[in-house]
Coordinates of C-alpha atoms in Angstrom, one line a residue:
M29 CA 0.0 0.0 0.0
S30 CA 1.3 3.5 -0.9
R31 CA 1.4 5.8 2.1
D32 CA 2.6 9.4 2.3
R33 CA 5.6 9.1 4.5
P34 CA 8.0 12.0 5.2
A35 CA 10.9 12.4 2.8
L36 CA 13.9 11.7 5.0
R37 CA 16.4 14.6 5.0
A38 CA 19.5 13.1 6.6
A39 CA 19.4 9.8 4.7
R40 CA 21.0 9.3 1.3
H41 CA 19.9 6.8 -1.3
A42 CA 21.3 3.4 -1.2
P43 CA 23.6 2.3 -4.0
G44 CA 21.9 0.2 -6.7
D45 CA 18.3 0.8 -7.4
G46 CA 18.0 3.6 -4.8
S47 CA 14.6 2.3 -3.6
M48 CA 15.3 2.7 0.1
P49 CA 17.0 5.6 1.8
R50 CA 20.1 4.8 3.9
Y51 CA 21.4 6.4 7.0
E52 CA 25.0 6.4 8.3
H53 CA 26.3 7.1 11.8
Y54 CA 26.7 10.7 12.9
I55 CA 30.1 11.0 14.5
A56 CA 32.2 14.1 15.1
G57 CA 29.9 16.2 13.0
C58 CA 30.2 13.9 9.9
W59 CA 28.0 11.2 8.4
T60 CA 30.2 8.1 8.8
P61 CA 29.7 4.7 7.2
P62 CA 29.8 1.7 9.4
E63 CA 33.2 0.1 9.8
Q64 CA 32.1 -3.3 8.5
G65 CA 29.8 -1.8 5.8
E66 CA 26.7 -3.4 7.1
Y67 CA 23.2 -1.9 7.2
L68 CA 19.9 -3.0 8.8
A69 CA 16.3 -2.2 7.7
S70 CA 13.6 -0.4 9.8
T71 CA 10.1 -1.7 9.3
D72 CA 6.9 0.4 9.2
P73 CA 4.7 -1.4 11.6
S74 CA 1.5 -0.4 9.7
T75 CA 2.6 -2.0 6.4
A76 CA 5.1 -4.6 7.8
E77 CA 7.5 -3.4 5.1
P78 CA 11.0 -1.9 5.4
W79 CA 11.2 1.8 4.5
Y80 CA 14.8 2.8 5.2
E81 CA 18.2 1.3 6.1
F82 CA 20.6 2.4 8.9
A83 CA 24.1 1.6 9.8
R84 CA 24.8 -1.6 11.8
G85 CA 27.2 -0.3 14.4
R86 CA 29.9 -2.6 15.8
E87 CA 32.6 -2.2 18.4
G88 CA 34.8 0.0 16.2
D89 CA 31.9 2.4 15.4
A90 CA 31.0 2.7 19.1
H91 CA 34.5 3.5 20.1
R92 CA 34.8 6.1 17.3
A93 CA 31.7 7.8 18.6
V94 CA 32.9 7.8 22.2
R95 CA 36.3 9.0 21.2
A96 CA 34.7 11.9 19.2
A97 CA 32.6 12.9 22.3
H98 CA 35.6 12.5 24.6
D99 CA 37.8 14.8 22.4
A100 CA 35.0 17.3 22.1
F101 CA 34.5 17.4 25.8
H102 CA 38.2 18.4 26.3
A103 CA 38.3 20.8 23.3
P104 CA 38.2 24.6 24.1
A105 CA 35.3 25.1 21.6
W106 CA 33.0 23.3 24.1
R107 CA 34.8 23.2 27.4
E108 CA 35.4 26.9 27.5
L109 CA 31.9 27.8 26.3
S110 CA 30.0 29.8 28.9
Q111 CA 26.9 28.4 30.6
A112 CA 24.8 31.1 29.0
R113 CA 26.1 30.2 25.6
R114 CA 25.3 26.5 26.1
G115 CA 21.8 27.6 27.0
A116 CA 21.6 29.7 23.9
L117 CA 22.5 26.7 21.7
L118 CA 19.8 24.7 23.4
R119 CA 17.3 27.5 22.7
R120 CA 18.3 27.6 19.1
L121 CA 17.8 23.8 18.9
A122 CA 14.4 24.2 20.4
T123 CA 13.5 26.7 17.7
L124 CA 14.6 24.3 15.0
V125 CA 12.7 21.4 16.5
A126 CA 9.6 23.5 16.6
E127 CA 10.0 24.4 12.9
H128 CA 10.4 20.7 12.0
A129 CA 7.9 19.2 14.6
E130 CA 5.4 18.0 12.0
Y131 CA 8.1 16.3 9.9
L132 CA 9.7 14.6 12.9
A133 CA 6.3 13.4 14.2
G134 CA 5.6 11.8 10.9
I135 CA 8.9 10.0 11.0
E136 CA 8.2 8.6 14.5
T137 CA 4.7 7.5 13.5
C138 CA 6.1 5.5 10.5
D139 CA 8.8 4.1 12.7
N140 CA 6.8 3.0 15.8
G141 CA 3.2 3.0 14.8
K142 CA 1.9 5.4 17.4
L143 CA -0.8 7.9 16.4
L144 CA 0.4 10.9 14.4
A145 CA -1.7 13.0 16.7
E146 CA 0.1 11.7 19.8
M147 CA 3.6 12.1 18.2
R148 CA 2.6 15.5 17.0
G149 CA 1.7 16.4 20.6
Q150 CA 5.0 15.2 21.8
L151 CA 7.1 17.0 19.2
T152 CA 5.3 20.3 19.5
G153 CA 5.8 20.1 23.2
L154 CA 9.5 19.2 22.9
P155 CA 10.8 22.7 22.4
E156 CA 9.4 23.6 25.9
H157 CA 11.7 20.8 27.3
L158 CA 14.7 22.2 25.6
H159 CA 13.9 25.8 26.7
Y160 CA 13.6 24.5 30.3
Y161 CA 17.0 22.8 30.2
A162 CA 18.5 25.9 28.6
G163 CA 17.3 27.9 31.6
L164 CA 18.9 25.3 34.0
A165 CA 22.2 25.8 32.2
T166 CA 22.5 29.3 33.6
Q167 CA 21.3 28.3 37.1
L168 CA 24.0 25.6 37.6
G169 CA 26.4 26.7 40.3
G170 CA 28.0 25.9 43.6
E171 CA 27.7 27.5 47.1
T172 CA 29.9 29.1 49.7
I173 CA 30.2 27.1 52.9
P174 CA 31.1 28.5 56.3
G175 CA 34.7 27.5 57.1
P176 CA 36.2 26.4 60.4
H177 CA 38.2 29.6 60.6
P178 CA 37.7 33.2 59.3
A179 CA 40.8 32.8 57.2
V180 CA 39.5 29.7 55.4
L181 CA 37.2 29.9 52.4
N182 CA 35.3 26.7 51.4
Y183 CA 33.2 26.6 48.2
T184 CA 31.7 24.0 45.8
L185 CA 31.7 23.6 42.1
R186 CA 29.2 21.8 39.9
E187 CA 31.2 20.2 37.0
P188 CA 30.2 18.2 34.0
L189 CA 31.0 14.5 34.1
G190 CA 32.3 13.9 30.6
V191 CA 30.9 11.6 28.0
V192 CA 27.3 10.6 28.5
V193 CA 25.7 7.7 26.7
A194 CA 21.9 8.0 26.1
I195 CA 20.2 4.7 25.2
T196 CA 16.6 5.3 24.1
P197 CA 13.7 3.0 23.4
W198 CA 11.3 2.9 20.4
N199 CA 8.0 4.1 22.1
S200 CA 8.7 7.8 22.4
P201 CA 12.2 8.2 20.7
L202 CA 12.8 12.0 20.6
L203 CA 10.9 12.8 23.8
L204 CA 13.1 10.4 25.7
T205 CA 16.2 11.4 23.9
V206 CA 15.7 15.0 24.8
S207 CA 15.0 14.1 28.4
K208 CA 18.6 12.8 28.5
I209 CA 20.6 15.0 26.2
G210 CA 18.9 18.2 27.3
P211 CA 20.3 18.2 30.9
A212 CA 23.5 16.5 29.8
L213 CA 24.4 19.3 27.3
A214 CA 23.1 22.0 29.6
A215 CA 25.6 20.8 32.2
G216 CA 28.5 20.8 29.7
N217 CA 28.8 17.1 28.9
T218 CA 29.1 15.6 25.5
V219 CA 26.8 12.8 24.3
V220 CA 26.6 9.6 22.3
V221 CA 23.0 8.6 21.5
K222 CA 22.3 4.9 20.8
P223 CA 18.6 4.8 19.6
S224 CA 16.5 1.7 19.4
E225 CA 17.2 -0.4 16.2
H226 CA 13.4 0.0 15.6
T227 CA 13.4 3.8 15.6
S228 CA 16.7 5.2 14.5
A229 CA 15.6 7.8 12.0
S230 CA 14.4 10.6 14.3
A231 CA 17.6 10.7 16.3
L232 CA 19.6 10.9 13.0
E233 CA 17.3 13.7 11.8
L234 CA 17.8 15.5 15.1
A235 CA 21.6 15.4 14.4
L236 CA 21.0 17.7 11.4
L237 CA 19.2 20.2 13.7
V238 CA 22.0 20.0 16.3
E239 CA 24.5 20.8 13.6
E240 CA 22.4 23.7 12.3
A241 CA 22.0 25.0 15.8
G242 CA 25.8 25.5 16.0
F243 CA 26.9 22.8 18.5
P244 CA 30.6 22.0 18.0
P245 CA 31.4 18.8 16.2
G246 CA 31.6 15.8 18.5
V247 CA 29.4 17.2 21.2
F248 CA 26.4 15.2 19.8
N249 CA 26.9 11.8 18.2
V250 CA 24.6 9.1 17.1
V251 CA 25.7 5.5 16.6
T252 CA 23.0 3.0 15.4
G253 CA 22.7 -0.7 15.4
L254 CA 21.7 -3.6 17.7
G255 CA 21.7 -3.3 21.4
A256 CA 23.9 -6.4 21.9
E257 CA 26.4 -5.0 19.5
A258 CA 26.6 -1.2 19.3
G259 CA 24.8 -0.6 22.6
R260 CA 27.0 -2.9 24.6
A261 CA 30.2 -1.6 23.0
V262 CA 29.3 2.1 23.6
V263 CA 28.4 1.4 27.2
E264 CA 31.6 -0.6 27.9
D265 CA 34.0 2.0 26.5
A266 CA 36.3 3.1 29.3
R267 CA 35.9 6.8 28.4
V268 CA 32.2 6.9 29.3
A269 CA 31.3 8.7 32.5
K270 CA 27.6 8.1 32.6
V271 CA 24.9 6.0 31.0
S272 CA 21.2 7.0 30.9
F273 CA 19.0 4.2 29.8
T274 CA 15.3 3.8 29.2
G275 CA 14.0 0.3 28.5
G276 CA 13.3 -3.1 29.9
T277 CA 14.1 -4.1 33.5
S278 CA 16.2 -7.1 32.7
T279 CA 18.3 -5.2 30.2
G280 CA 18.7 -2.3 32.7
A281 CA 19.8 -4.7 35.4
G282 CA 22.6 -6.1 33.2
L283 CA 23.6 -2.6 32.2
A284 CA 23.8 -1.5 35.9
R285 CA 26.0 -4.5 36.7
S286 CA 28.4 -3.6 34.0
C287 CA 28.6 0.0 35.0
A288 CA 28.8 -0.7 38.7
G289 CA 32.0 -2.6 38.2
R290 CA 33.6 0.4 36.7
F291 CA 31.9 3.0 38.9
V292 CA 30.1 4.5 35.9
R293 CA 27.0 6.5 36.9
T294 CA 23.7 5.3 35.7
T295 CA 20.1 6.6 35.4
L296 CA 17.6 3.8 34.6
E297 CA 14.0 4.3 33.7
L298 CA 12.7 0.7 33.5
G299 CA 9.4 -1.2 33.3
G300 CA 6.1 -0.7 35.1
K301 CA 2.9 -2.4 36.0
S302 CA 1.1 0.7 37.0
P303 CA -2.3 0.6 38.9
H304 CA -5.4 2.7 38.9
L305 CA -7.0 2.8 42.4
V306 CA -10.7 3.6 41.9
F307 CA -12.6 4.3 45.2
P308 CA -16.4 4.3 45.7
D309 CA -16.8 8.0 45.4
A310 CA -15.0 8.3 42.0
D311 CA -16.5 9.9 38.9
L312 CA -16.9 6.8 36.7
D313 CA -17.0 8.8 33.4
Q314 CA -13.8 10.5 34.4
V315 CA -12.2 7.3 35.5
A316 CA -13.2 5.4 32.2
T317 CA -11.6 8.2 30.2
G318 CA -8.4 8.1 32.3
I319 CA -8.2 4.3 31.9
V320 CA -8.7 4.4 28.2
A321 CA -6.1 7.2 27.8
G322 CA -3.7 5.5 30.1
V323 CA -3.5 2.1 28.4
F324 CA -5.1 2.3 24.9
A325 CA -4.2 5.7 23.5
A326 CA -0.5 4.6 23.2
A327 CA -1.5 1.0 22.4
G328 CA -0.1 0.2 25.8
Q329 CA 3.4 0.9 24.6
S330 CA 4.3 3.1 27.5
C331 CA 6.2 2.3 30.7
V332 CA 3.5 4.2 32.7
A333 CA 0.6 2.4 31.1
G334 CA -2.2 1.9 33.6
S335 CA -2.5 -1.8 33.0
R336 CA -4.1 -2.8 36.4
V337 CA -7.5 -1.3 37.4
L338 CA -8.1 -1.8 41.2
V339 CA -11.7 -0.9 41.7
A340 CA -14.0 -0.9 44.7
R341 CA -16.1 -4.0 44.4
A342 CA -19.4 -2.1 44.2
L343 CA -18.2 -0.2 41.1
H344 CA -16.4 -3.1 39.5
D345 CA -19.0 -4.3 37.0
E346 CA -20.2 -0.9 36.0
L347 CA -16.7 0.5 35.4
A348 CA -15.7 -2.6 33.5
H349 CA -18.8 -2.2 31.3
R350 CA -18.0 1.4 30.6
V351 CA -14.4 0.7 29.6
V352 CA -15.5 -2.3 27.4
E353 CA -18.0 -0.1 25.6
R354 CA -15.3 2.5 24.9
A355 CA -12.7 -0.2 23.9
R356 CA -15.1 -1.6 21.4
A357 CA -15.7 1.8 19.9
I358 CA -12.0 2.5 19.4
R359 CA -11.1 3.0 15.7
V360 CA -8.1 0.8 14.9
G361 CA -6.3 1.8 11.7
D362 CA -3.5 3.8 10.0
P363 CA -1.8 5.9 12.6
L364 CA -1.2 8.6 9.9
E365 CA -5.0 9.1 9.6
A366 CA -6.6 11.7 11.8
T367 CA -9.6 9.5 12.6
T368 CA -7.5 6.6 13.9
Q369 CA -7.5 6.1 17.7
L370 CA -5.3 3.0 18.0
G371 CA -2.4 2.2 15.7
P372 CA -0.3 -1.0 15.4
L373 CA 2.3 -2.3 17.9
A374 CA 5.8 -1.4 17.0
T375 CA 7.1 -4.8 15.9
E376 CA 5.8 -8.3 15.1
Q377 CA 7.8 -9.5 18.1
Q378 CA 5.7 -7.2 20.3
R379 CA 2.5 -8.4 18.8
V380 CA 3.4 -12.0 19.5
R381 CA 4.3 -11.1 23.0
V382 CA 0.9 -9.5 23.6
E383 CA -0.9 -12.5 22.1
E384 CA 1.1 -14.8 24.4
Y385 CA 0.0 -12.8 27.5
V386 CA -3.6 -12.9 26.4
A387 CA -3.4 -16.7 26.1
L388 CA -1.6 -16.9 29.4
G389 CA -4.3 -14.8 31.2
I390 CA -7.0 -17.0 29.9
A391 CA -5.0 -20.1 31.0
E392 CA -4.6 -18.6 34.4
G393 CA -8.4 -18.2 34.8
A394 CA -9.1 -14.6 33.8
R395 CA -11.8 -13.8 31.4
V396 CA -11.7 -11.6 28.3
L397 CA -14.6 -9.2 28.1
T398 CA -13.5 -7.7 24.8
G399 CA -10.6 -8.0 22.4
G400 CA -7.9 -10.6 22.8
G401 CA -7.1 -11.0 19.1
R402 CA -5.6 -9.4 16.0
A403 CA -7.3 -6.4 14.5
S404 CA -7.9 -6.3 10.8
V405 CA -7.2 -3.1 9.0
P406 CA -8.0 -3.1 5.2
G407 CA -5.0 -2.5 3.1
L408 CA -2.6 -2.6 6.0
P409 CA -1.1 -6.0 7.0
G410 CA 0.8 -4.5 10.0
Y411 CA 1.0 -5.5 13.7
F412 CA -2.5 -4.5 14.8
V413 CA -4.2 -6.0 17.9
E414 CA -7.5 -5.3 19.6
P415 CA -7.9 -3.4 22.8
T416 CA -8.3 -6.1 25.4
V417 CA -10.1 -6.0 28.8
F418 CA -9.7 -8.8 31.4
V419 CA -11.7 -9.5 34.5
G420 CA -11.8 -12.4 37.0
G421 CA -8.1 -12.6 37.7
D422 CA -6.1 -12.0 40.8
N423 CA -3.0 -10.0 41.5
A424 CA -0.7 -13.0 41.7
M425 CA -1.2 -13.9 38.0
R426 CA 1.5 -13.1 35.5
L427 CA -1.1 -11.1 33.6
C428 CA -1.2 -8.7 36.6
Q429 CA 2.5 -8.9 37.5
E430 CA 4.5 -8.7 34.3
E431 CA 4.8 -5.8 31.9
I432 CA 2.9 -6.6 28.7
F433 CA 3.5 -3.3 26.7
G434 CA 0.3 -3.7 24.8
P435 CA -3.3 -2.5 24.9
V436 CA -4.3 -5.0 27.7
V437 CA -5.9 -4.0 31.0
A438 CA -7.0 -6.2 33.9
F439 CA -9.7 -5.4 36.5
L440 CA -9.3 -6.5 40.1
P441 CA -11.9 -5.7 42.8
F442 CA -11.1 -4.6 46.4
D443 CA -13.1 -4.1 49.6
S444 CA -11.1 -1.6 51.6
E445 CA -8.5 1.1 51.2
E446 CA -6.0 -1.0 53.0
T447 CA -6.5 -3.8 50.4
A448 CA -6.3 -1.4 47.5
V449 CA -2.9 -0.1 48.6
A450 CA -1.6 -3.6 49.3
L451 CA -2.7 -4.7 45.8
A452 CA -1.2 -1.6 44.2
N453 CA 2.1 -2.2 46.0
G454 CA 2.0 -5.9 45.4
S455 CA 4.3 -5.7 42.4
R456 CA 8.0 -5.7 41.7
Y457 CA 7.5 -2.4 39.9
G458 CA 7.0 1.1 41.2
L459 CA 6.8 3.6 38.3
A460 CA 3.4 5.3 38.4
A461 CA -0.1 5.0 39.8
G462 CA -3.5 6.8 39.5
V463 CA -5.8 7.5 42.4
W464 CA -9.5 8.2 41.6
T465 CA -11.6 9.7 44.5
A466 CA -13.6 12.8 45.5
D467 CA -12.1 12.6 49.0
L468 CA -9.1 14.9 49.1
S469 CA -7.9 13.5 52.4
R470 CA -8.0 9.9 51.1
A471 CA -6.2 11.1 47.9
H472 CA -3.3 12.5 49.8
R473 CA -3.2 9.6 52.3
V474 CA -3.1 7.0 49.6
A475 CA -0.6 8.8 47.4
A476 CA 1.8 8.9 50.4
R477 CA 1.5 5.2 50.8
L478 CA 2.0 4.1 47.2
D479 CA 5.4 2.7 46.1
A480 CA 5.4 4.8 42.9
G481 CA 7.7 7.5 41.6
T482 CA 4.7 9.4 40.1
V483 CA 1.1 9.5 41.4
W484 CA -1.7 11.1 39.5
I485 CA -4.9 12.0 41.4
N486 CA -8.1 12.1 39.2
S487 CA -6.0 12.2 36.0
Y488 CA -3.4 10.1 34.2
R489 CA -0.3 10.5 32.1
S490 CA 0.2 14.2 32.8
T491 CA 3.8 15.3 32.3
S492 CA 6.1 18.3 32.4
P493 CA 9.9 18.9 32.1
M494 CA 9.6 20.8 35.4
S495 CA 8.3 17.7 37.3
P496 CA 10.7 15.0 38.5
R497 CA 10.2 11.5 37.1
S498 CA 11.7 8.4 38.8
G499 CA 11.0 4.8 39.4
F500 CA 10.9 2.8 42.6
K501 CA 11.9 -0.8 43.1
D502 CA 12.5 -2.6 39.8
S503 CA 11.3 0.4 37.9
G504 CA 14.7 2.1 38.0
M505 CA 17.0 4.5 39.7
G506 CA 17.8 8.2 39.3
I507 CA 15.8 11.2 38.3
E508 CA 14.7 12.5 34.9
H509 CA 13.3 16.0 34.3
S510 CA 13.0 18.9 36.8
R511 CA 15.9 20.9 38.4
H512 CA 16.9 17.8 40.3
V513 CA 18.1 16.2 37.1
M514 CA 21.2 18.4 36.9
A515 CA 22.7 16.6 39.9
E516 CA 22.6 13.4 37.7
Y517 CA 24.8 15.0 35.1
T518 CA 27.3 16.8 37.2
R519 CA 29.9 16.1 39.9
L520 CA 30.3 18.1 43.1
K521 CA 33.7 19.4 44.0
S522 CA 34.7 21.0 47.3
V523 CA 37.4 23.6 47.2
W524 CA 39.3 24.9 50.3
V525 CA 41.3 28.1 50.3
E526 CA 43.4 29.6 53.1
T527 CA 42.9 33.3 52.4
R528 CA 45.5 34.7 54.8
A529 CA 48.7 32.7 54.9
G530 CA 49.9 32.0 58.4
H531 CA 46.6 33.0 60.1
V532 CA 45.4 29.4 60.5
D533 CA 47.5 28.4 63.5
D534 CA 45.6 25.2 64.4
P535 CA 47.3 22.3 62.6
F536 CA 44.2 20.1 63.0
I537 CA 41.5 22.1 61.3
L538 CA 42.4 21.3 57.8
R539 CA 42.9 17.6 58.4
T540 CA 40.3 15.1 57.3

């Protein structure tokens, strides 16, 4: 089927018939072919057909990218740049992203299958994130600390770490890339981005805008390929000072073990099995809207997807009925079309995974109220699945314990607030949660007791670059977004100065 995809700017035509555009790595300000001359294809999940090629990075490519970032970090063109000037470069990048937002949104939709409306919303909001980090660049500073003697000055410095590796997933590629490179660059680090092998185009297109914004060569680099090849090699390079990773919990755990042995800092945003807690006084129309938006709007391909609905027993059947009615009315189709409400999953592997969990849920004793199968879209043989609603399970089931990353939600009843909190916290994950109640006291009380880095009250999936985002338990470590993120990308140095030589006569005060 012929579809109007964006014409890729940073890709060149492949040799031969030129039918598929081809990307190279972006290293030290240059488009660089892969060392071993190999390329991989990215598949449009709506058509199940490849639509561009990208470089298959290996160890040599990864090391070249890290070396370029390392050299740029120590070069005067970046290291001696003022904080205000770093902020100005980020603001210029924000302007360029705003100018190309529609184009970039189209690329991401063709790469991961999410709705163009959703990706457009992310991309038009992305300049706000960059402007925010640009502002933080000029606020970065130390403090003066009272010394043990009037003749002793003690102050602190906030310094950049060095080379930062940003490893990003396929579900929201540029949003998650900017959440890492924004504060990293604002703090004065240099970066190497390793995007998902399923969604490499937007990061490479962003490289064009970084270059146009005026960042010195080597400050921003993109190396593409498989995680086990390019990803592992870039992480294990001895010149890397920090790794920021968003992805699966098992992969994140392995990455953390590798970095811990070398004392390399990590920020990990990992999986989730986020609950909605629906209390008897909740507005059911509002709740149903929140549930649908929380798990179906992104086809469940979000780490904060509200995939467990814990609902007061008296409301269980009515709420389930309302969600089922809305799920059945969802228009599944081409994510580039304005009327589509649910696009395909990003990969065939992901669709198979969702189907396996549906079968597992049924085998465990849960019951499907709607969905559970593949969705048929005329003219598009892609990875479409139906919005699926389960009831009749229990919290110990794998259906309710493991991250599915698809449009699947399970309803579980509760009889008391205590039980609701216990069910919500009865998971290895602790990324997010939603609380639905008209009782303000209960809302605050429950929010304080939940093991979740983000809690929404009478809403779901709200976000802002000014608000911190973190995961508890197996959902990760470290902070993204907000002013607190700058501590993740800097090191704190304490400086002691004896201001009047000979006036410090106590030989012990300067000893540690």
